[in-house]
Coordinates of N, CA, C and O in Angstrom, one line a residue:
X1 N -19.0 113.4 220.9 CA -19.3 114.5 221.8 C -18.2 115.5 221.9 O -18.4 116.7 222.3
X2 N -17.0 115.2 221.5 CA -15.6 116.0 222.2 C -16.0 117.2 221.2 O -16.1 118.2 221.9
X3 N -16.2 117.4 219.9 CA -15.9 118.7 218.7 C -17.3 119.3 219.4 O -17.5 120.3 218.8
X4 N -17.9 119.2 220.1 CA -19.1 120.5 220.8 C -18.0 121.1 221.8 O -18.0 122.3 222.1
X5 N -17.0 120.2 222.4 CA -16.5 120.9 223.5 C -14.8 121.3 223.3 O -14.1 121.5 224.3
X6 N -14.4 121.3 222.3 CA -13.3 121.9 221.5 C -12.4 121.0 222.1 O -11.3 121.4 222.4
X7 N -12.8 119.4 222.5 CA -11.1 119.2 222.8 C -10.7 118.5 221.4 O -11.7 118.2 220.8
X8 N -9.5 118.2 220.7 CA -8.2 117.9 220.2 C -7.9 116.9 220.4 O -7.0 116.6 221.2
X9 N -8.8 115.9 219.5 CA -7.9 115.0 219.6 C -6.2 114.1 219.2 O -5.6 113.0 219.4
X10 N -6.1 115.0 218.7 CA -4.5 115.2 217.9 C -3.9 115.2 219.1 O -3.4 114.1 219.3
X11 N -3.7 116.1 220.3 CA -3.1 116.7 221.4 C -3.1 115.1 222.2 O -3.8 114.2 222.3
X12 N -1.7 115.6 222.9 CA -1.1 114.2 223.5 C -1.8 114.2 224.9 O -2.1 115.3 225.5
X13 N -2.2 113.0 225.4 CA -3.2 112.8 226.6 C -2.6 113.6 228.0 O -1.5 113.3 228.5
X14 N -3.2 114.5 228.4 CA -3.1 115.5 230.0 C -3.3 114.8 230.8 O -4.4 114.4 230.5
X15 N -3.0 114.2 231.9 CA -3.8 114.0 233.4 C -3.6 115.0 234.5 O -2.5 115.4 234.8
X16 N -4.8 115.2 235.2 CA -4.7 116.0 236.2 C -5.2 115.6 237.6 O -6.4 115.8 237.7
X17 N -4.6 115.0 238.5 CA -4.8 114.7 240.0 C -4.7 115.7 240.9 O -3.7 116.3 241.1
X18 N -6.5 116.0 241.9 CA -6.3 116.4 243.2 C -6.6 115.6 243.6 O -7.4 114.7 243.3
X19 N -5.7 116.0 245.1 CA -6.2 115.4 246.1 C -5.3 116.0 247.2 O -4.2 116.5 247.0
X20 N -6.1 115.7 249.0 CA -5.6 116.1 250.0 C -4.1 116.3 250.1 O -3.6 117.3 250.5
X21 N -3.4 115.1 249.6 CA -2.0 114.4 249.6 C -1.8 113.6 248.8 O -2.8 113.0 248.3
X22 N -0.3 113.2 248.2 CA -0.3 112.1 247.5 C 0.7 111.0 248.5 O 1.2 111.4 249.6
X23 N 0.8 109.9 248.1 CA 2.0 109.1 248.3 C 3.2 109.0 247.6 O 3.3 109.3 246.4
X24 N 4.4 108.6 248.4 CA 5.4 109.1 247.9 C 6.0 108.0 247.0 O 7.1 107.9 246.6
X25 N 5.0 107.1 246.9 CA 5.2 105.6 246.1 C 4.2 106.2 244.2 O 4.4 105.9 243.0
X26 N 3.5 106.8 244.9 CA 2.4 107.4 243.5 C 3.2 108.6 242.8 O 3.2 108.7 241.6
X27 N 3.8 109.4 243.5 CA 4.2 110.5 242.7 C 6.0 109.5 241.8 O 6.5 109.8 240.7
X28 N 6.3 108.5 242.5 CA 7.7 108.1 241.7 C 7.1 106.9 240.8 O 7.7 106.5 239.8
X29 N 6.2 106.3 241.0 CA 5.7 106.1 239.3 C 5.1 107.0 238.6 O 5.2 106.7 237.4
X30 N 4.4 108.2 238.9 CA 4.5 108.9 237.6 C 4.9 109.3 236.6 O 4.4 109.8 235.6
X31 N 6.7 109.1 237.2 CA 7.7 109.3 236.2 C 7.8 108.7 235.2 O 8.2 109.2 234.2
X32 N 7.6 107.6 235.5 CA 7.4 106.1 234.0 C 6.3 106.5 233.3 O 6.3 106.1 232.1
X33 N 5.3 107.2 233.7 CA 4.3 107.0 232.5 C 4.2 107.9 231.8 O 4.5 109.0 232.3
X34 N 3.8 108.0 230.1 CA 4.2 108.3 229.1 C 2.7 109.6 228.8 O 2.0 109.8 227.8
X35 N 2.7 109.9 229.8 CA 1.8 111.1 229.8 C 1.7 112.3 230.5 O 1.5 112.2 231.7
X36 N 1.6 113.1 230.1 CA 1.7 114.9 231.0 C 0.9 114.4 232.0 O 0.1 113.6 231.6
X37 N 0.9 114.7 233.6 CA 0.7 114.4 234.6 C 1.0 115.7 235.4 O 2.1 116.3 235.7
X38 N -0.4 116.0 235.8 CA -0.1 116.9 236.9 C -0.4 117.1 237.9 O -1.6 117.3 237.9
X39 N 0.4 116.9 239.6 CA -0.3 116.6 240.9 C -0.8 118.1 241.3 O -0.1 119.1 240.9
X40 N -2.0 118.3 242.0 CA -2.4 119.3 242.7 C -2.6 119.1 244.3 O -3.5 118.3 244.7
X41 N -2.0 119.6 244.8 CA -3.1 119.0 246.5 C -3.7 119.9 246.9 O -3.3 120.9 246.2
X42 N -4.5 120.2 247.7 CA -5.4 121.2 248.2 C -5.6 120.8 249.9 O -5.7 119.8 250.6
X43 N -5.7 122.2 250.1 CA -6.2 122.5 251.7 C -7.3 123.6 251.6 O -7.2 124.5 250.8
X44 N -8.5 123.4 252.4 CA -8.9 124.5 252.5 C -9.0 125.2 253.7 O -9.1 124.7 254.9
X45 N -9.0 126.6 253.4 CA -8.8 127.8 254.6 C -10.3 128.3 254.9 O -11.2 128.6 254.2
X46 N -10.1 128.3 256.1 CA -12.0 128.8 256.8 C -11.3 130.4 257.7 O -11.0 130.4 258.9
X47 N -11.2 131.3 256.9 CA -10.6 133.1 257.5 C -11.4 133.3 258.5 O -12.5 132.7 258.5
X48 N -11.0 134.3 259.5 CA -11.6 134.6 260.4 C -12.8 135.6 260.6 O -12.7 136.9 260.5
X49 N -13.8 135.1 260.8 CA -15.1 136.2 260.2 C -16.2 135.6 259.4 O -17.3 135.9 259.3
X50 N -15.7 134.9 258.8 CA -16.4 134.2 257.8 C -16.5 132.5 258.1 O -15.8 131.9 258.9
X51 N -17.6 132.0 257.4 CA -17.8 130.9 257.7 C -17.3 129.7 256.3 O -17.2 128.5 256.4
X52 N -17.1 130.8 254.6 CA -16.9 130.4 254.1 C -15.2 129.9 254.0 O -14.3 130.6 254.4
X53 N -15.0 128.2 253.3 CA -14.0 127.8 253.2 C -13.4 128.1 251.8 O -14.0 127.9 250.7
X54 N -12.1 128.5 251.7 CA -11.1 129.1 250.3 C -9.9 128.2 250.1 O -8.8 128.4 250.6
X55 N -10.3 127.1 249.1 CA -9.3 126.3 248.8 C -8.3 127.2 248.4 O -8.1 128.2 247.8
X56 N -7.5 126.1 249.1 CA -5.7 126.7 248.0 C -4.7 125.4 247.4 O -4.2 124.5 248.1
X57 N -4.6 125.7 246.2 CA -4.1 124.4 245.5 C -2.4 124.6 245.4 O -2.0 125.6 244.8
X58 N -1.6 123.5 246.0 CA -0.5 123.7 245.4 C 0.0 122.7 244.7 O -0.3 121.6 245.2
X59 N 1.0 122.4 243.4 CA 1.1 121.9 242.2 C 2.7 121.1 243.0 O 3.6 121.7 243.5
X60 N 2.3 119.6 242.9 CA 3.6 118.7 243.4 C 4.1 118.3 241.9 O 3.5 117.8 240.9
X61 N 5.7 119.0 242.4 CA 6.5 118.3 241.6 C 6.7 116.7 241.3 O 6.6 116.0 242.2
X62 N 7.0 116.2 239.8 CA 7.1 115.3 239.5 C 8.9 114.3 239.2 O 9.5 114.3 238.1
X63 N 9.4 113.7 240.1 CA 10.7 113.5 239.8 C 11.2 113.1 238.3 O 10.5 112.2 237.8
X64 N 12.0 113.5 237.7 CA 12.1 113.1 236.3 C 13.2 111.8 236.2 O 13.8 111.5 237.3
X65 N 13.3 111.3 235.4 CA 13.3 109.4 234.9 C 15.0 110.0 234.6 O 15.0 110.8 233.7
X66 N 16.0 109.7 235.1 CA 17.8 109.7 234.5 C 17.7 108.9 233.5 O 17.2 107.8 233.5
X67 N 18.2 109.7 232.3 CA 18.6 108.5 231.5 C 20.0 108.4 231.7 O 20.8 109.2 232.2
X68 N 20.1 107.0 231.1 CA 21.6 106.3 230.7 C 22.5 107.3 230.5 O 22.0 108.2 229.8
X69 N 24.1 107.6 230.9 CA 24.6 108.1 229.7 C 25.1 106.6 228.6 O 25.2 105.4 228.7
X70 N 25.2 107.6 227.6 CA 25.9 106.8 226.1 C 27.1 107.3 226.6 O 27.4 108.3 227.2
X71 N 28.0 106.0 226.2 CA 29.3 106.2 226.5 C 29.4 105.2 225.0 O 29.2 104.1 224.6
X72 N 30.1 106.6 224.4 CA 31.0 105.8 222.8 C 32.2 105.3 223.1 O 32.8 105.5 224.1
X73 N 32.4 104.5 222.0 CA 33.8 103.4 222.4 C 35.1 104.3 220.8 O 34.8 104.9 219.8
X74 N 36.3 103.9 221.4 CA 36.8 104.4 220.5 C 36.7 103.1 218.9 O 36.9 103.5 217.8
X75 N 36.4 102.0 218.9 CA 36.6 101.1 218.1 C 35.1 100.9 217.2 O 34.9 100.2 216.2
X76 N 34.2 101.9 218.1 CA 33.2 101.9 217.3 C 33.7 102.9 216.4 O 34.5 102.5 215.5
X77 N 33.6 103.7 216.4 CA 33.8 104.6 215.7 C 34.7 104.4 214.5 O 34.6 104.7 213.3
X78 N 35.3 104.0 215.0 CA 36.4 103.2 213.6 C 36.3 102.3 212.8 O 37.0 102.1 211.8
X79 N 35.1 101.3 213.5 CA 34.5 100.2 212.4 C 33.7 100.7 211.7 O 33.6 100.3 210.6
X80 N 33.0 101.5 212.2 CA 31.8 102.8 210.7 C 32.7 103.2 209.7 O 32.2 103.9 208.8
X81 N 34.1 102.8 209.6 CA 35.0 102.7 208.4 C 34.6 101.7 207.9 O 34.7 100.8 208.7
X82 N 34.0 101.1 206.6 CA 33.9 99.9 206.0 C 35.3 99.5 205.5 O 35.9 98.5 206.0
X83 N 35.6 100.2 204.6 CA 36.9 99.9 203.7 C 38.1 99.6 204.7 O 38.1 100.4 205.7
X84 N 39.0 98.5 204.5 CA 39.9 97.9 206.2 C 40.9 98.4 205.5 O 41.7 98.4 206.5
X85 N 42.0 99.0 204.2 CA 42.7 99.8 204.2 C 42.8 101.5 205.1 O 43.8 102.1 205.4
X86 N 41.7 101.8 205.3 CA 41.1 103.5 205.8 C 41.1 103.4 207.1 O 41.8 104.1 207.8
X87 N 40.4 102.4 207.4 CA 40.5 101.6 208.6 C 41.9 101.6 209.7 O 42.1 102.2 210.8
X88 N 42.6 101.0 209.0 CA 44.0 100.8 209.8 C 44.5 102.5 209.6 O 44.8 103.2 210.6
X89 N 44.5 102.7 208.6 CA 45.4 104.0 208.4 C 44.6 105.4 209.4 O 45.1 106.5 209.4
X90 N 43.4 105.1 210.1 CA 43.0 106.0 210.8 C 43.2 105.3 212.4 O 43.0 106.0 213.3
X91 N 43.6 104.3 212.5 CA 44.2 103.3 213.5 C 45.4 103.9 213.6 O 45.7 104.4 214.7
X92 N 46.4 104.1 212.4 CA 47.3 103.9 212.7 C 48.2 105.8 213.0 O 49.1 106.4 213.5
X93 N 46.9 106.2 212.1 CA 47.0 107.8 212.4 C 47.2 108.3 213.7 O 48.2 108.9 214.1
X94 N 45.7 107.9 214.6 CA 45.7 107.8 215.8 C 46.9 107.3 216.7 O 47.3 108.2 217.4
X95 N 47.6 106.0 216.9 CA 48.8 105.8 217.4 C 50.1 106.8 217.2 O 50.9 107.2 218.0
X96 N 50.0 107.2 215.6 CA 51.3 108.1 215.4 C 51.1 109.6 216.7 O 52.0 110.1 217.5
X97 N 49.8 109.9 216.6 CA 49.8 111.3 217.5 C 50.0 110.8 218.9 O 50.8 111.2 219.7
X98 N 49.5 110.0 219.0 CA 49.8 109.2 220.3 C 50.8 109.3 220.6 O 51.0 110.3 221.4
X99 N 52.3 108.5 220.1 CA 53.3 108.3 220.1 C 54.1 109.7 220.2 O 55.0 110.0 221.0
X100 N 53.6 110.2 219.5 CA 54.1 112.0 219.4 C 54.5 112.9 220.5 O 55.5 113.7 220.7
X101 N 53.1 112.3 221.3 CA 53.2 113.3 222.4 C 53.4 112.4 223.4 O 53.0 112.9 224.5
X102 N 53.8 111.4 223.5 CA 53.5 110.3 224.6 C 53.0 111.0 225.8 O 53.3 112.1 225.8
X103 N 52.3 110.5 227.1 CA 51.7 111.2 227.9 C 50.9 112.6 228.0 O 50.4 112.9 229.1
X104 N 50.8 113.3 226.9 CA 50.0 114.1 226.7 C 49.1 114.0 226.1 O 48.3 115.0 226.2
X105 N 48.8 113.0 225.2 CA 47.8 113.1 224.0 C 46.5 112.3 224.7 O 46.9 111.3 225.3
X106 N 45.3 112.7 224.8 CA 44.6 112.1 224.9 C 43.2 112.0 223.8 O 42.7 113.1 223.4
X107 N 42.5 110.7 223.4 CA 42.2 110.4 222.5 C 40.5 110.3 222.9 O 40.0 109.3 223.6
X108 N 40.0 110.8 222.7 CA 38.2 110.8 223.3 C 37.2 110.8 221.9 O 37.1 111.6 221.0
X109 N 36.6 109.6 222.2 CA 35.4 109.3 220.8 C 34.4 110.0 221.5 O 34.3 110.4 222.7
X110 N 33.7 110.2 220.5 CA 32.2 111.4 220.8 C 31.1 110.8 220.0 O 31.1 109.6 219.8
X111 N 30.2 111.6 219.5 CA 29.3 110.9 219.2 C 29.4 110.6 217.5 O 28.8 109.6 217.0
X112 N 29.9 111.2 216.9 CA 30.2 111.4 215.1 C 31.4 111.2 215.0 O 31.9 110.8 213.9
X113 N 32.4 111.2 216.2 CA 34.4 112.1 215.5 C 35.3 111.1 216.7 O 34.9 110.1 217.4
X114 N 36.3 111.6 216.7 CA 37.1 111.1 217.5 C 38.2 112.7 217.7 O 39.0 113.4 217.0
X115 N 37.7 112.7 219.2 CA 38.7 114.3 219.6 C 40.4 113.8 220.3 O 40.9 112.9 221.0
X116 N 40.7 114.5 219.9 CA 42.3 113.8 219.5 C 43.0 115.2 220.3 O 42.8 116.2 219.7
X117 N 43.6 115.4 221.5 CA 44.1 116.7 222.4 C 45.1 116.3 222.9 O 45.2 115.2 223.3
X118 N 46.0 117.2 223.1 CA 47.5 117.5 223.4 C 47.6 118.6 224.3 O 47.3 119.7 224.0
X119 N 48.0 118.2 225.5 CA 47.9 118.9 226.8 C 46.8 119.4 227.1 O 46.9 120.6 227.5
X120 N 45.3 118.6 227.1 CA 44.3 119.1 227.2 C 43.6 119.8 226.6 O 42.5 120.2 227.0
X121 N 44.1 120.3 225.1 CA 43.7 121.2 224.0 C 43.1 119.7 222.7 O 43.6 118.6 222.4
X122 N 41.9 120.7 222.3 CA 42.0 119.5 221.2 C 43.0 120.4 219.5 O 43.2 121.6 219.2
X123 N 43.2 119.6 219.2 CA 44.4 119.4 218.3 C 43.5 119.2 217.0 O 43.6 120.0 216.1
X124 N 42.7 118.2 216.8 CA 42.2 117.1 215.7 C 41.0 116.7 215.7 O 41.0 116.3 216.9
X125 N 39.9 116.5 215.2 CA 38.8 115.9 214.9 C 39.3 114.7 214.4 O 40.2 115.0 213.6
X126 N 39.2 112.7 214.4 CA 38.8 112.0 213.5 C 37.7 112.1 213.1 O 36.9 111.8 214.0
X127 N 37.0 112.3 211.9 CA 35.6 112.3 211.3 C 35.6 110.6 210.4 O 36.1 110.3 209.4
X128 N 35.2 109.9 211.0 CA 35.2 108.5 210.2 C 33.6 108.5 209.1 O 32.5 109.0 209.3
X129 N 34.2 107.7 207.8 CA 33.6 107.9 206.9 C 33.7 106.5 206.5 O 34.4 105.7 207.2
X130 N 32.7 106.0 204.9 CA 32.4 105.0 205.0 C 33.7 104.2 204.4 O 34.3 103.2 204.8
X131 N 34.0 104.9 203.5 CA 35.4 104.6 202.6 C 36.3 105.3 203.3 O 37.3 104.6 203.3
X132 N 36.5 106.3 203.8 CA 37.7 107.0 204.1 C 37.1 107.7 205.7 O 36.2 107.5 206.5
X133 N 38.3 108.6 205.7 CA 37.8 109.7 206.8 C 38.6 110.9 206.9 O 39.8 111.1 206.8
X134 N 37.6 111.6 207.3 CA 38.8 113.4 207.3 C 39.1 113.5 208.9 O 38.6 113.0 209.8
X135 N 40.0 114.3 208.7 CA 40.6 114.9 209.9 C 41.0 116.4 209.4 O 41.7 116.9 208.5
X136 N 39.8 116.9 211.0 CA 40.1 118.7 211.0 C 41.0 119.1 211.9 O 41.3 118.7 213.1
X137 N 41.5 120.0 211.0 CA 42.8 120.7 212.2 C 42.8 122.0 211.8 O 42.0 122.6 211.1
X138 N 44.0 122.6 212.6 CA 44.4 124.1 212.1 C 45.4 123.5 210.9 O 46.0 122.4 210.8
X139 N 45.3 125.0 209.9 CA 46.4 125.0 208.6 C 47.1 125.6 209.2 O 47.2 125.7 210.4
X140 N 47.9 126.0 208.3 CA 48.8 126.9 208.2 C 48.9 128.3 208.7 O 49.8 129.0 209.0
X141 N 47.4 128.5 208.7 CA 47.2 129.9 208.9 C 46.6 130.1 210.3 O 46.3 131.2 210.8
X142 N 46.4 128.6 210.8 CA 45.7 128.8 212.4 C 44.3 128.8 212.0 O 43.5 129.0 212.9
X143 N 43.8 128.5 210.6 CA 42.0 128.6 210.5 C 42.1 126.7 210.1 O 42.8 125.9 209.5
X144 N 40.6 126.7 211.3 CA 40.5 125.1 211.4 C 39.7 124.8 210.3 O 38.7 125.3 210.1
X145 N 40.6 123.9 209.6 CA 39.6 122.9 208.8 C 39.9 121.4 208.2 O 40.9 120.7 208.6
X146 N 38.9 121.0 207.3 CA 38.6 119.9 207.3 C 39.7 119.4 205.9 O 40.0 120.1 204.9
X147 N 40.1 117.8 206.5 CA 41.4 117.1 205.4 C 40.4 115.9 205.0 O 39.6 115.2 205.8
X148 N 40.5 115.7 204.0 CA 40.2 114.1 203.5 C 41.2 113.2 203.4 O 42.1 113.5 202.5
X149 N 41.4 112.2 204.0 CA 42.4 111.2 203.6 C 42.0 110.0 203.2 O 41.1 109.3 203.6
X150 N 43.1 109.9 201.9 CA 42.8 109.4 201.1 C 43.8 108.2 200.8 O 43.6 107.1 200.3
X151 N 45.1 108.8 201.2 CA 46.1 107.9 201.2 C 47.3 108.3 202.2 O 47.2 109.3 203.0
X152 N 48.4 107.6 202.3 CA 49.4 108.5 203.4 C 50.1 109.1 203.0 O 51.1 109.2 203.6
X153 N 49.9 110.0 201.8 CA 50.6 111.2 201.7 C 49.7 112.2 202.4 O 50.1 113.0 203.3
X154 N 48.4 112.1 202.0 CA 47.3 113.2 203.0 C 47.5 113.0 204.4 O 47.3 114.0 205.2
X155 N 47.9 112.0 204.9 CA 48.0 111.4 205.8 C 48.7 112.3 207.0 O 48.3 112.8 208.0
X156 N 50.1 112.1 206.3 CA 51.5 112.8 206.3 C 51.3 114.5 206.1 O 52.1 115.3 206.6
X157 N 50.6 114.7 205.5 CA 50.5 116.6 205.1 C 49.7 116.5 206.7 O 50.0 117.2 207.6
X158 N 49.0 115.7 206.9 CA 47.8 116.2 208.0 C 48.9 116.0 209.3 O 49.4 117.1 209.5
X159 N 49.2 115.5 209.7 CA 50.3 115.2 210.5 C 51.1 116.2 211.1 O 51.3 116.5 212.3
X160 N 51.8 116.8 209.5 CA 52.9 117.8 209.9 C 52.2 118.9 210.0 O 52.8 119.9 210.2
X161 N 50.6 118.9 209.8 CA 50.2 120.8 210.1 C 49.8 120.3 211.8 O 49.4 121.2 212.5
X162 N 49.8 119.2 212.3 CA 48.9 118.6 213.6 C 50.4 119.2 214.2 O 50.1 120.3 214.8
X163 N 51.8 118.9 214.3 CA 52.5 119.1 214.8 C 53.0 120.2 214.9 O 53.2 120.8 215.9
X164 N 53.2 120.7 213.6 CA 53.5 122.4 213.7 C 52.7 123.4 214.3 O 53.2 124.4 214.8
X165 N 51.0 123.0 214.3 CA 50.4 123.6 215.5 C 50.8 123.5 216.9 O 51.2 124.5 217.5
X166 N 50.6 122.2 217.3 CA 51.1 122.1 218.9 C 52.5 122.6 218.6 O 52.4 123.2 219.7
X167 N 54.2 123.2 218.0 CA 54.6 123.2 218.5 C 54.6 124.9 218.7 O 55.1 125.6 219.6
X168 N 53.7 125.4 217.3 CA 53.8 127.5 217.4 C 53.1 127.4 219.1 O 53.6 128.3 219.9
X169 N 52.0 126.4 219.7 CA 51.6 126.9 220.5 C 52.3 126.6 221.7 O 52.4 127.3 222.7
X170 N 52.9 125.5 221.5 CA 54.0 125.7 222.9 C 55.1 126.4 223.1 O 55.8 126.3 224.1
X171 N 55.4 127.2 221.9 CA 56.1 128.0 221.9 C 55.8 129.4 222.3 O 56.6 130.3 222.7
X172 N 54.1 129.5 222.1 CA 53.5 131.2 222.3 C 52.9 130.9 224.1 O 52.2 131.7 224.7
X173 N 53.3 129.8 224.7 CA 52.8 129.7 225.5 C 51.2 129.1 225.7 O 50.7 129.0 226.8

């Protein structure tokens, strides 16, 4: 019967409720259910002069469902290293900056990287990879980009452009 009356059945299921009032137990399970849901209530008005009555509908909001936050760990992020040489050395990367700035550095995993900031600025991207991992910074020239490391000489180049940044900038203010 539905293709005489154009509905779609592809299209995800609508519901639509009137009524006088709802309950305030009915509109907070609506939230859980996994369907477009729409409350209407209605009153109707009887104007003066007339004997006819003129609904008026108004549309109740539906409270929406909080999700979870995700809260990443910093050790996840670093086990999505497979290889346990890359591993440590992005372990150990991380402590060196640490140590650097003691009390200023703070170390925040995200959802892909690990943000690595010095006096509340970030500094560094860790990008963890399956064998290795890059770390983005500023060069030389103050344009951010991306390092692969590969061993601790890369390691070490990444390092000293991480420090020569924070120090042009604590020097420019």
């Amino acid at each position: 019967m539905h293709p005489d009356h154009g509905i779609d059945p592809a299209q995800p299921v609508r519901m639509l409720l009137m009524a006088p009032s709802f309950s305030q137990a009915l509109i907070n399970r609506c939230k859980w259910l996994d369907v477009n849901i729409s409350l209407f209530t209605y009153s109707c008005l009887e104007l003066e002069g007339s004997k006819q009555l003129v609904p008026v509908f108004s549309e109740q909001s539906i409270p929406s469902v909080l999700e979870a936050p995700i809260v990443h760990k910093q050790d996840d992020r670093l086990d999505y290293i497979t290889d346990q040489e890359a591993r440590a050395r992005a372990t150990s990367a991380i402590k060196e900056i640490k140590d650097m700035w003691q009390g200023r550095t703070s170390v925040d995993p995200l959802k892909y990287a690990i943000s690595i900031k010095v006096d509340g600025r970030v500094v560094a991207y860790l990008h963890p990879r399956r064998k290795n991992f890059l770390i983005s910074t500023y060069n030389a020239d103050e344009k951010w980009t991306p390092y692969p490391i590969q061993s601790d000489d890369d390691l070490a180049t990444v390092q000293r452009l991480i420090r020569d940044h924070v120090e042009r900038r604590s020097q420019n203010g």
